[in-house]
Amino acid sequence: MKKLFLTVLASLQLLFCFAQNPEIANSADILLQMKKLNVLGSVLYIAAHPDDENNALLPYLANETLYRTAYLSLTRGDGGQNLIGDEQGIDLGLIRTQELLAARRVDGAEQYFTRAYEFGFSKSAEEALRIWDKEKILSDVVWVIRKYQPDVIIKRFPPDKRAGHGHHAASSVLADEAFTAAADANRFPEQFKYGVKPWQAKRILWNTYNFGSNNTTAEDQLKIDIGGYNPLMGKSYGELGGEARTMHKSQGEGRPRRRGESYEYFTTLAGDAAKKTLMDGVDINWDRLPNGAAIQSMITEVINTYKPEQPELSVSSLIKIYDVIKGLPEGVWRNKKLADVKELIEECSALFMEVTSKNQLNVMGDTAQFTITAINRTGIPITEMNVQLFGKTFSLTDFKQNINNSKSVSVYITRKELATQPYWLQRTIKDGIYDVENQEDIGKPENDPYTAVFSFKVGADSFNYSKQIVYKYTDPVRGELNEPTQIVYPLFINSSPSIMIFKNGSKNEKKLLHFSVQSNLNVHDKLRFNAVFGNKLVPVFDSVINYQKGSTQNINVVINSDSLQNNSTVNVGADISAYSFYEDQYFSLRKISYPHIPDLFYNYYDESKLIKMDLKTVGKKIGYIAGAGDKVTIGLEAMGYDVALLNESDINDTRLAQFDAIITGIRAYNLYEYLTDKNEVLNRYVKNGGNLIIQYMKSNFVGQKKITAGPYPFSIDGGTRVTEEDAKVNFLLPASVVLNYPNKITEKDFDGWIQERSTYQAVKLDEHFVTPLGMHDRDDKETNGSLAIAKYGKGNVVYASLVFFRELPAGVPGAYRLMANLIALPKNK
């Protein structure tokens, strides 16, 4: 049995798709793409995370200099924070992957990744490279360089503390080493069997910056004004950069559209120094390929004779260019330009080709309905169109100008088709790295899509176009939308609650574990629910099921405390014994949906965690003000508390008085100005005997307004945090009630924590606060701002930067015990 965030399944096409509608090229777009055809220079930009890229520089490179431009992010941002929902870990990585792709659709660049899993904030490159296994991630960067063959590599960060933190610095170290290693035939030679060759970029540069007080720019560096205006796009590169940056919505990265001159600075680190342009000494014309001069001349002629109001007149010339490029020797530029010309032929002809599915979710072992559509909108001479779809071939025959040629078809989805799963989730995460089996998948932002292949002739020339299969529907507010078509398993099984706590010493205590079984086909098979005791599977439910398609069954499993040992954790999940496509036992489907990205799906094994532990609680009713990305309430309910979610109207003396404790979710004070405005109401609650627990704030401000929290002042320091989850915790005040009542807190309570200890600690604390815990990362000084407690009237106020929001959903016993003690802080006399 594997945990949810480690689950894997056979590969699926998690589609490169559009969040709302497919992009349609207008005449200005086509002209810009034609101009790009005559430029054969390429740039690879390297940094650590989604949102590390220079969003103003990338559109300049892609649309002004017309270089082929790409961003390589080491991670998918899995360990970051989430301002738009409660997704964490791999779920957040999926969201941030799509946010990067959305940004690339704005700026025209490409996107790549390594296998590195973002395990959380890291203070040093050494730590990051140790956790990631430096050689493996270095091999990924080398692999991308060898496949992409950039003329110039640009890195965002320096390799030292100026980078801000360890992941940033590590990306710099890896970029420097990969620049040399990619050209060395003795480094990672196992890659060569996949068709890549050693590649030496002309130079590697550092894109220096001026962030706040950290200015690494200098006037003797290469200086480029990237603030120009592109009349074909109708925007400046600063405007495009603001739009691209704003796509990182989960990180709260909304930015203005900037106009006017804007300078970027670069310093060459290795290779030939750049003095005037990034491409000094690089042949960026067709001269770098055989017969290049003739091709350059043909493309120039197409550009000069292009008629924006009649782009179809360029089709015949583009086909001639296509035929010439097709005859060139295999290579990166030959293949790239061939694909670009093929795309231009489609766009200039305005040929519309589409395959849509009737349902978004299509079940393996069932028949799915599709609609094939082709419209020859400008009347180019098309003949003999066939469409291949899941192994079947269909023909379309009517290609008169602007006639809707549409056909509804049924296709059986065999069990050989692969169900929804991003390639990087197919196997278990190992030591901070996604375990990717197929070398050729490494670097891809996502899986190749489910496609239908349209084959036809234009005159005597044959073309094949692969078109992504989409689910299309009309929203009454947003209009026509396209979402990824999915293939799913015949059963979905989900369990609840996700965490169930029994107390040590409990006898014959019974609780119900609920399983929901959704049948997507008629299913007759044996269904078993297993508990995992160590490595031993113990059936807790075992029966033959006979479910009709479309039905949902609820199964309750009685869990008796007597079956659990003290101080133990048991996982309970479902297992189907006969279906061959369930051999890996992952058949719960997770959907993530936000309007700015496509719907995201993956399969996982849905387990419930049963914990038997020494836990004492005092009090019953908790008022909770939800924060951003907040799942703490799951843990509170598992502890036995009655949790009520509060909003602004609930912050009044009468409503608050009924609760034993009020807890604010992570970053709640940064989200809701009303918490500052109603601080005196909360203070009265504390003064009258309540406990107010403030989980971490990210800064001292909500918007432009300074936050006021609690009766006594303190500040937040974003740089004071403990990122090592196994950092030693010192008890500075061992006699403090919070460490002794009702649970005796010991060092063992800090075993098994995940990702980090604390974040955004309190500093400049008023003298009323006491700080019972001290901790620090390696080579750092000890800090005491992870937990600060002050008495006020009859009650207590707590600031907790301890990462309860990670530990409670993960089922870490010590975190539960410490949270129980904070809720139980006794009234003051």
CSV table of C-alpha atoms in Angstrom, one decimal, residues 223-227 261-265:
chain,number,residue,atom,x,y,z
A,223,LYS,CA,22.9,45.8,-21.0
A,224,ILE,CA,19.7,45.2,-23.1
A,225,ASP,CA,16.6,47.3,-23.3
A,226,ILE,CA,13.7,44.8,-23.3
A,227,GLY,CA,10.9,47.3,-22.9
A,261,GLU,CA,12.2,51.2,-21.5
A,262,SER,CA,13.3,48.4,-19.2
A,263,TYR,CA,16.9,47.2,-18.9
A,264,GLU,CA,18.2,43.7,-18.2
A,265,TYR,CA,21.8,43.0,-17.4
